[in-house]
PDB file of C-alpha atoms in Angstrom:
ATOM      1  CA  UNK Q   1      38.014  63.871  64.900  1.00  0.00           C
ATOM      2  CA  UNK Q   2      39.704  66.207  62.377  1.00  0.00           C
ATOM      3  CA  UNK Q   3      40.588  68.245  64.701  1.00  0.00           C
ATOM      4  CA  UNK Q   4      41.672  72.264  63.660  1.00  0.00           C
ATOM      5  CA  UNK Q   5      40.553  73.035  60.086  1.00  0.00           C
ATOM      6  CA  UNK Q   6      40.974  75.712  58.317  1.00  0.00           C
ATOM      7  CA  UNK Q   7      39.609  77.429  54.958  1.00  0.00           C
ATOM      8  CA  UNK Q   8      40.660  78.253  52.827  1.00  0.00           C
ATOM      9  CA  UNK Q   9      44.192  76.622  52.584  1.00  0.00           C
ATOM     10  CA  UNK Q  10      45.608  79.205  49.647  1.00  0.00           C
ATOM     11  CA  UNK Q  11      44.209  82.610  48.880  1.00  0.00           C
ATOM     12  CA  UNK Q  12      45.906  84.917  46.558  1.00  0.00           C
ATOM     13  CA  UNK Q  13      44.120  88.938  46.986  1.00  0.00           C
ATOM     14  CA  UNK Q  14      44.900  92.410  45.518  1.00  0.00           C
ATOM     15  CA  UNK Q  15      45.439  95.187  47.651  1.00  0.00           C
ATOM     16  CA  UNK Q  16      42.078  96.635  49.650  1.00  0.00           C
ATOM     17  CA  UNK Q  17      40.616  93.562  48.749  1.00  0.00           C
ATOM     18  CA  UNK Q  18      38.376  92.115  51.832  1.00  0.00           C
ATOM     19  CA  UNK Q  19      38.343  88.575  53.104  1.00  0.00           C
ATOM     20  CA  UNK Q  20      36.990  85.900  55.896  1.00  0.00           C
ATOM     21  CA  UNK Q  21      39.618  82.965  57.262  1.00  0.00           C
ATOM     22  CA  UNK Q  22      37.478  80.054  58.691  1.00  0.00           C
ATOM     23  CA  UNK Q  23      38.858  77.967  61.581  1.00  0.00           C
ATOM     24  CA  UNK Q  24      36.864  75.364  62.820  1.00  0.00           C
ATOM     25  CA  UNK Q  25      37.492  72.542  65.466  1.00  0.00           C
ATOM     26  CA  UNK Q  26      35.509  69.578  66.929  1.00  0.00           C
ATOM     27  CA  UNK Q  27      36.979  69.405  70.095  1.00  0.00           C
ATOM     28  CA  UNK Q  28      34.865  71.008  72.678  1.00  0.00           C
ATOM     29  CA  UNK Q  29      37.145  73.614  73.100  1.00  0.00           C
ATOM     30  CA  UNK Q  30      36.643  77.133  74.881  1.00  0.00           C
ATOM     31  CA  UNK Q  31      39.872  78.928  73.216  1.00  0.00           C
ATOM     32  CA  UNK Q  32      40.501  79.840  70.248  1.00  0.00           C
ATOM     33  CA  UNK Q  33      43.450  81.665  68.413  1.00  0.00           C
ATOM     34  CA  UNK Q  34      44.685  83.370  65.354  1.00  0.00           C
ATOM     35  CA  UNK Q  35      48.105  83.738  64.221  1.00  0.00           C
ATOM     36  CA  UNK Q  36      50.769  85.002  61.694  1.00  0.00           C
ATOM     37  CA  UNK Q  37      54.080  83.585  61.219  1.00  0.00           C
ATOM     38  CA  UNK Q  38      56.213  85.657  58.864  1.00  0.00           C
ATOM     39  CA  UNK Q  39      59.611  84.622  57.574  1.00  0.00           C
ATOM     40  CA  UNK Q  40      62.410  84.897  60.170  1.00  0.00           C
ATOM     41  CA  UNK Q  41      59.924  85.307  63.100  1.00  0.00           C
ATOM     42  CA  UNK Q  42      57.547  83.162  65.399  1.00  0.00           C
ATOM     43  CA  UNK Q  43      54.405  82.961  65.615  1.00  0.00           C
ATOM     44  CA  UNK Q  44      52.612  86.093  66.714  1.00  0.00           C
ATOM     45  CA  UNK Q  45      49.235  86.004  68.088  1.00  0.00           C
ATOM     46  CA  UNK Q  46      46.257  88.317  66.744  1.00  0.00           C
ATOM     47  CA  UNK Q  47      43.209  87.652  68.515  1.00  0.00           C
ATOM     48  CA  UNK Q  48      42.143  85.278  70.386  1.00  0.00           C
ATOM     49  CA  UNK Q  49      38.563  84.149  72.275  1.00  0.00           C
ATOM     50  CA  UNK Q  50      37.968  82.762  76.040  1.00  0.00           C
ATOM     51  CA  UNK Q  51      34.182  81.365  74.676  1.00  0.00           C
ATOM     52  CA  UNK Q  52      31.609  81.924  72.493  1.00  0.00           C
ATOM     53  CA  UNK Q  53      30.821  85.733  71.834  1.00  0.00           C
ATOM     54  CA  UNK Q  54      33.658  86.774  73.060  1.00  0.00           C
ATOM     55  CA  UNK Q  55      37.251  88.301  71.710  1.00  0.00           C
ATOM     56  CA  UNK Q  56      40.290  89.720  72.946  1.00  0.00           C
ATOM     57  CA  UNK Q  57      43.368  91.315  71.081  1.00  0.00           C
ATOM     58  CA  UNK Q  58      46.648  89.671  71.060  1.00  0.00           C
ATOM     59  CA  UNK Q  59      49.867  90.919  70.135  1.00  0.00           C
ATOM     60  CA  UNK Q  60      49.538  92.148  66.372  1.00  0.00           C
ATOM     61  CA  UNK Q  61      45.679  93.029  66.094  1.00  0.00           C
ATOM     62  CA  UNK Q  62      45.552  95.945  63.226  1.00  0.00           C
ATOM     63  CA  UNK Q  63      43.968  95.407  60.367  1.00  0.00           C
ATOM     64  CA  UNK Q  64      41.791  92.304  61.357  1.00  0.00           C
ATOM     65  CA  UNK Q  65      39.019  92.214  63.058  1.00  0.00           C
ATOM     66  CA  UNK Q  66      37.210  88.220  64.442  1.00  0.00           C
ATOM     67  CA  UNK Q  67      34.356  86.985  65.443  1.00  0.00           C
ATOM     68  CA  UNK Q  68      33.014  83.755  67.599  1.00  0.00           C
ATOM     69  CA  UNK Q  69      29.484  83.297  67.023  1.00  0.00           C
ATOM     70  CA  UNK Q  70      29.523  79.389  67.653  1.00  0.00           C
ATOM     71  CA  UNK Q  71      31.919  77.672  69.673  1.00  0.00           C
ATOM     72  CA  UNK Q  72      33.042  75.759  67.255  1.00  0.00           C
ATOM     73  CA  UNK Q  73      34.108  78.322  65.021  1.00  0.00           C
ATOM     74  CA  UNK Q  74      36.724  81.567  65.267  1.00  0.00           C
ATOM     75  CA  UNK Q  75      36.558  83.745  61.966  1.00  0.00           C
ATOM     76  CA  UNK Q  76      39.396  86.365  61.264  1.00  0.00           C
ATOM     77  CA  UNK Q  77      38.638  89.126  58.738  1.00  0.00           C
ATOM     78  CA  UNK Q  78      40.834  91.207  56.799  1.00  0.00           C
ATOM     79  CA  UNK Q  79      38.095  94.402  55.919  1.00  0.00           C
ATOM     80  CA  UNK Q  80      41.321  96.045  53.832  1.00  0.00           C
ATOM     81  CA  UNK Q  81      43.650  93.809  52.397  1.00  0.00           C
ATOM     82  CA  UNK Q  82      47.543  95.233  52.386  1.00  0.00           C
ATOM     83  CA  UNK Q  83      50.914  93.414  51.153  1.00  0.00           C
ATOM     84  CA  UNK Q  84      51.783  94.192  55.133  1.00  0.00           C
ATOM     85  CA  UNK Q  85      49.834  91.483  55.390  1.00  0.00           C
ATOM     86  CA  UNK Q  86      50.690  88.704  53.288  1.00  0.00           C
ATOM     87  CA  UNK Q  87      51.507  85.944  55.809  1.00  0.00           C
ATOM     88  CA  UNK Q  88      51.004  82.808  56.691  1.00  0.00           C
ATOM     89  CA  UNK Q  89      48.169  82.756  58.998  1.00  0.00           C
ATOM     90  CA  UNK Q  90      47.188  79.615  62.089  1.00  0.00           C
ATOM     91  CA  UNK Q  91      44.531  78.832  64.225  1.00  0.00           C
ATOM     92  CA  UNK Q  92      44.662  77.199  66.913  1.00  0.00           C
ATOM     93  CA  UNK Q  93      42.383  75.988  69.703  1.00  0.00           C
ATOM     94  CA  UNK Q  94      42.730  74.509  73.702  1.00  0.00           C
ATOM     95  CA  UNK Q  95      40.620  73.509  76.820  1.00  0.00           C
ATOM     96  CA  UNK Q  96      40.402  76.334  79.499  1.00  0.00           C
ATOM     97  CA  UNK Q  97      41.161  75.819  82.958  1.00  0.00           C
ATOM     98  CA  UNK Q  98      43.404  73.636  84.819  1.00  0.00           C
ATOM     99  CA  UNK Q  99      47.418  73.114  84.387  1.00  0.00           C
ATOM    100  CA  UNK Q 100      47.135  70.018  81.501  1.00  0.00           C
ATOM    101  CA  UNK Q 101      44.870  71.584  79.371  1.00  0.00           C
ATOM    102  CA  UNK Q 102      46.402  74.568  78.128  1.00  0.00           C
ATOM    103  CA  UNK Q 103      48.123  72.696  75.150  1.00  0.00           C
ATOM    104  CA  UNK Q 104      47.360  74.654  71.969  1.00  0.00           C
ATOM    105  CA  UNK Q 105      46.123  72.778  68.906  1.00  0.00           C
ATOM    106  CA  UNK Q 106      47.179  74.059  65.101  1.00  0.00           C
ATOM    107  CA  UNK Q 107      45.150  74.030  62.137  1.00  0.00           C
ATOM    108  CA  UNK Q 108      47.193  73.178  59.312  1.00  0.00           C
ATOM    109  CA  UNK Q 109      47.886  77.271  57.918  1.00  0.00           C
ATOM    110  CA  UNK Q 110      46.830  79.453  55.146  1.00  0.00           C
ATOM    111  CA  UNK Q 111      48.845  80.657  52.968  1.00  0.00           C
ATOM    112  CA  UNK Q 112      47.830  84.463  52.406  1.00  0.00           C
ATOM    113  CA  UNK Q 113      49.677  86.471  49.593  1.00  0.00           C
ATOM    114  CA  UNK Q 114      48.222  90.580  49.020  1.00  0.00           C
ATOM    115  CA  UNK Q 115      49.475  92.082  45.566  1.00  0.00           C
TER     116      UNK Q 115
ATOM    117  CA  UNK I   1      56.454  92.052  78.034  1.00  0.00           C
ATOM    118  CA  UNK I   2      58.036  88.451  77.749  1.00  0.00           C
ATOM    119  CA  UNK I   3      60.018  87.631  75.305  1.00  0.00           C
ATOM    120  CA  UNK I   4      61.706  84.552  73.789  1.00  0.00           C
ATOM    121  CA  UNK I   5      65.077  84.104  72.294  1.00  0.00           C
ATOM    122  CA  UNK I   6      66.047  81.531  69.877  1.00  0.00           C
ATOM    123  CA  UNK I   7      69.681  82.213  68.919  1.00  0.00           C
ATOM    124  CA  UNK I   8      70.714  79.227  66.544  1.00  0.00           C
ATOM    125  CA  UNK I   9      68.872  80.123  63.491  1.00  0.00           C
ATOM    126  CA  UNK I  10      69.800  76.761  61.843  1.00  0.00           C
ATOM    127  CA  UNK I  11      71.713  73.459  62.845  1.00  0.00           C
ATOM    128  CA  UNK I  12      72.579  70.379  61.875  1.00  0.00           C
ATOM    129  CA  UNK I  13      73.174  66.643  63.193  1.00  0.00           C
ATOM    130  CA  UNK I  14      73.755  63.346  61.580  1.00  0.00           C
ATOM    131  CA  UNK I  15      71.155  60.498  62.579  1.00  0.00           C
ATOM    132  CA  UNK I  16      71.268  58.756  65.874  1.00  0.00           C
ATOM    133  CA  UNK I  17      72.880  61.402  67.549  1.00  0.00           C
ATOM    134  CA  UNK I  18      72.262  63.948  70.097  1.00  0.00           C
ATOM    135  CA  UNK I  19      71.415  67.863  69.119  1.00  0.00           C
ATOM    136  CA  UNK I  20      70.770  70.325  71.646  1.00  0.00           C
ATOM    137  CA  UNK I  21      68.493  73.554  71.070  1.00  0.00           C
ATOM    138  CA  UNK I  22      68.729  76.611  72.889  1.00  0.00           C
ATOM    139  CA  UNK I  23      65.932  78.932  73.883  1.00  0.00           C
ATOM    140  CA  UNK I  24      65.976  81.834  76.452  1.00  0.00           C
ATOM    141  CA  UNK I  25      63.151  83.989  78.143  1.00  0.00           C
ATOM    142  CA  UNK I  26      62.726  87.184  79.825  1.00  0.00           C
ATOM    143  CA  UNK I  27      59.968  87.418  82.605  1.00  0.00           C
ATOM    144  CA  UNK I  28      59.553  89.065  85.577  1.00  0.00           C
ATOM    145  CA  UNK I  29      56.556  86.448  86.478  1.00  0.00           C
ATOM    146  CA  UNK I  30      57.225  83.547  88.072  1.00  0.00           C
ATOM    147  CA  UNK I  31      53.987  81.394  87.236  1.00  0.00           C
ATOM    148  CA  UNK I  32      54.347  80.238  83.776  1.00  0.00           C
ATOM    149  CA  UNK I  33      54.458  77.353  80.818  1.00  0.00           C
ATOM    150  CA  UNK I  34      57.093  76.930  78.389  1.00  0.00           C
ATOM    151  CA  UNK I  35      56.341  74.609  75.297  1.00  0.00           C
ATOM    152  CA  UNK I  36      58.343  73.822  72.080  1.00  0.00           C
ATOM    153  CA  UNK I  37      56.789  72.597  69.029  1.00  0.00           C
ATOM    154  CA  UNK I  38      57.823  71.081  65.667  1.00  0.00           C
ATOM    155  CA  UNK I  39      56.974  72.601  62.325  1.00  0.00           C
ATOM    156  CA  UNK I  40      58.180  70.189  59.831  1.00  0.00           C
ATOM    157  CA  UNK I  41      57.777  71.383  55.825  1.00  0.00           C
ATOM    158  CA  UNK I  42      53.501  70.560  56.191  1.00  0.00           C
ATOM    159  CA  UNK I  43      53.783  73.488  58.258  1.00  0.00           C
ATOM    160  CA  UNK I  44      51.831  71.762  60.714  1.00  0.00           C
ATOM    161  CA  UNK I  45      52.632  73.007  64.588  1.00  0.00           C
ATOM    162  CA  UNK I  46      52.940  69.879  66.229  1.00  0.00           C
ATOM    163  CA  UNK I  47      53.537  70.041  70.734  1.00  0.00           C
ATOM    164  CA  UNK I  48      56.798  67.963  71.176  1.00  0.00           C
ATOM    165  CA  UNK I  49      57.158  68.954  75.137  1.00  0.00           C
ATOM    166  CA  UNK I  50      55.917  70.904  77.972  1.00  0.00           C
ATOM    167  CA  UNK I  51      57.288  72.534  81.220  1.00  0.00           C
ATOM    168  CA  UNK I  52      55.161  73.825  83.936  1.00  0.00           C
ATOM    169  CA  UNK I  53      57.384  76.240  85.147  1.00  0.00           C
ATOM    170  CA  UNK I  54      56.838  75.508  89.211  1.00  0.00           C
ATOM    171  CA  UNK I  55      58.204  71.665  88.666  1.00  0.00           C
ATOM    172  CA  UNK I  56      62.097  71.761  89.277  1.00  0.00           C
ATOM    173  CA  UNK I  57      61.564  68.548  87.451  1.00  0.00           C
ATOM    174  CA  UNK I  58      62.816  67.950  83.615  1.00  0.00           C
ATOM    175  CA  UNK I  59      59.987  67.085  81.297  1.00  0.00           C
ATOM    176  CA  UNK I  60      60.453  64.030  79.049  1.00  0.00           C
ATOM    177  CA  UNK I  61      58.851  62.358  76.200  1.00  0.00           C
ATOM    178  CA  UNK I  62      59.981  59.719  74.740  1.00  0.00           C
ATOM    179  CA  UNK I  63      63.506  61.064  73.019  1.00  0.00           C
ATOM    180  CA  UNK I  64      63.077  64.749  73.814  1.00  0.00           C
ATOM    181  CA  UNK I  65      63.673  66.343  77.172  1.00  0.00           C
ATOM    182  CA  UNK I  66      64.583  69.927  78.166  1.00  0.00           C
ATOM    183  CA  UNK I  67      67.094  71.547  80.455  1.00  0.00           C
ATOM    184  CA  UNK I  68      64.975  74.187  82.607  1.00  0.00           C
ATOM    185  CA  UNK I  69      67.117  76.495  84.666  1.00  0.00           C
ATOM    186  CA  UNK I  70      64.438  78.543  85.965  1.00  0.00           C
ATOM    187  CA  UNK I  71      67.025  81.197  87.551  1.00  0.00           C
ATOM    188  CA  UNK I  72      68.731  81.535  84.217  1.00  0.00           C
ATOM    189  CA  UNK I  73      65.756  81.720  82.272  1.00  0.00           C
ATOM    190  CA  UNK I  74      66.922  79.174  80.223  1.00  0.00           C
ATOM    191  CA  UNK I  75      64.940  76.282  78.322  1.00  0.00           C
ATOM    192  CA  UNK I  76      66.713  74.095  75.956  1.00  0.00           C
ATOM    193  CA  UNK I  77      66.102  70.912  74.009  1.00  0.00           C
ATOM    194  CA  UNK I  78      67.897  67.855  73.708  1.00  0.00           C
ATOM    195  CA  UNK I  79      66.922  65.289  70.954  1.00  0.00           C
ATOM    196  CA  UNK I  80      68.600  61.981  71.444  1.00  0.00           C
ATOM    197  CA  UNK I  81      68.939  59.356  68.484  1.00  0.00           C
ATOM    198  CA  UNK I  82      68.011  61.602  66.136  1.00  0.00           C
ATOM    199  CA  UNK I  83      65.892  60.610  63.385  1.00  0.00           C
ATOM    200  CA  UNK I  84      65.505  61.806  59.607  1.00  0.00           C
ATOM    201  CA  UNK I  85      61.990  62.619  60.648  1.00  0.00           C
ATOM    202  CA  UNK I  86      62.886  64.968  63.305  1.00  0.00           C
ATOM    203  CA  UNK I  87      64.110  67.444  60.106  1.00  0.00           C
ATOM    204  CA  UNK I  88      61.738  70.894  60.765  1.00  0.00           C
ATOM    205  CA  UNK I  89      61.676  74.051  62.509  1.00  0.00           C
ATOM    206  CA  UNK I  90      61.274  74.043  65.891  1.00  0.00           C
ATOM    207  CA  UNK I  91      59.935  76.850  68.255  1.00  0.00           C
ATOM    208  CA  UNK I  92      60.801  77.283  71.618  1.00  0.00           C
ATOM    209  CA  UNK I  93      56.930  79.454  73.568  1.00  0.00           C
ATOM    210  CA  UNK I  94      56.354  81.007  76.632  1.00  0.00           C
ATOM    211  CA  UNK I  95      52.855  81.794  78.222  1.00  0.00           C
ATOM    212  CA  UNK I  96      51.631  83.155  81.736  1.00  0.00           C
ATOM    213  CA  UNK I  97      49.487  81.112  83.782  1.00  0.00           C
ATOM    214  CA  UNK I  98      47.430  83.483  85.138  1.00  0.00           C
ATOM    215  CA  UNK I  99      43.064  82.927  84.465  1.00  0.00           C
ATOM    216  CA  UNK I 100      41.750  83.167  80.842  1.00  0.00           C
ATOM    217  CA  UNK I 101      45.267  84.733  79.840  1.00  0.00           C
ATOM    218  CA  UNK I 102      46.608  82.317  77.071  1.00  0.00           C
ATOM    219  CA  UNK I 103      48.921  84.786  75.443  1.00  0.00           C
ATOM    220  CA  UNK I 104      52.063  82.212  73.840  1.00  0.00           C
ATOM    221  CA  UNK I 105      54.868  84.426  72.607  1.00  0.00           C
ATOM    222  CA  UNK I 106      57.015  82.225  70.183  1.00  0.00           C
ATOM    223  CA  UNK I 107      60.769  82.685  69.745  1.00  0.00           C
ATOM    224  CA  UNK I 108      61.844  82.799  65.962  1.00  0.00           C
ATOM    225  CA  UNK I 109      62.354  79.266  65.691  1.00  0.00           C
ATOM    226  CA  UNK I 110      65.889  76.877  64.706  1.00  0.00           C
ATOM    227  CA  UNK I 111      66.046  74.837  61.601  1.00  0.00           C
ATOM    228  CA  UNK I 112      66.702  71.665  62.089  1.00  0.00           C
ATOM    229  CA  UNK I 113      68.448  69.283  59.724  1.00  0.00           C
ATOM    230  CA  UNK I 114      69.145  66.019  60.223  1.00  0.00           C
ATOM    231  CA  UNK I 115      71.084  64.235  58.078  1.00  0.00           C
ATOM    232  CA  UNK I 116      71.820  60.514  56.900  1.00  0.00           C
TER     233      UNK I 116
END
């Protein structure tokens, strides 16, 4: 299994300059997430999906907007690129329901820089 | 809102001993998880332990456990023998157990160094 992947791992854009993170896992799993860390802070959560079709807002959700057409997959979309958000940006996935399986799984990170 | 309070930015402990991280939490719920994970410089978030917050027991793996004072709000980490690989950032997370909520808030994370 290879787990949470995500593409691309480096992206370098100029300002109002659109874009699509890919996050992809092969574990069967219902949730999905997308984060930013920034330096100094935790992760914050942006969106985040319960199952396929579906989305929900997290904490920081301006300026993206996701989708979750397949199970298997959770895209975040910048339509409007701005240096506000020039980040580093996870995904992460989990089982639903039940007390042991709401361990979170991390993709590896993408390093997004807006000139 | 919860929130999560890391207040050692960095630290520092020479190998094969014991380092203890702090991490507080403000919640007025009292059905919850607490996690902290391990970023080491692949930037990879990597669970290290997990509390369920309705066990009075301390969870364990291996050569990390945690202090959980559930009145205090308090959830620290204790590394024993520390290794050179332990070296990374390490984030102390709270989330609600509540049905399809699976919210984490993250603290802002302690660097970790451990040295030879």
């Amino acid at each position: 299994n290879a787990g949470v992947t995500q593409t691309p791992k480096f992206r370098v854009l100029k300002t109002g300059q659109s874009m699509t993170l890919l996050c992809a896992q092969d574990m069967n799993h219902e949730y999905m997430y997308w984060y930013r860390q920034d330096p100094g802070m935790g992760l914050r959560l942006i969106h985040y999906s319960v199952g396929e079709g579906t989305t929900a807002k997290g904490e920081v959700p301006d300026g993206y907007n996701v989708s979750r057409l397949k199970k298997q997959n959770f895209l975040l979309g910048l339509e409007s690129a701005a240096p506000s958000q020039t980040s580093v940006y996870f995904c992460a996935s989990s089982f639903s329901g039940g007390p042991s399986t709401d361990t979170q799984y991390f993709g590896p990170g993408t390093r997004l820089t807006v000139l | 809102a919860q929130t999560v309070t890391q207040s050692q930015p960095e630290m520092s402990v020479q190998e094969a001993e014991t380092v203890t991280l702090s991490c507080t939490y403000d919640t007025s719920e009292s059905n919850y998880y607490l996690f902290w994970y391990k970023q080491p410089p692949s930037r990879q978030m990597i669970l290290v332990i997990r509390q369920e917050a309705y066990k009075q027991q301390n969870a364990t793996e291996n050569r990390f456990s945690v202090n959980f004072q559930k009145a205090a709000k308090s959830f620290s980490l204790k590394i024993s023998d520390s290794q050179l690989g332990d070296t990374a950032m390490y984030f102390c997370a709270f989330m609600l157990r509540t049905y399809n909520n699976n919210d984490m808030r993250f603290g802002a994370g302690t660097r970790l160094t451990v040295k030879p």
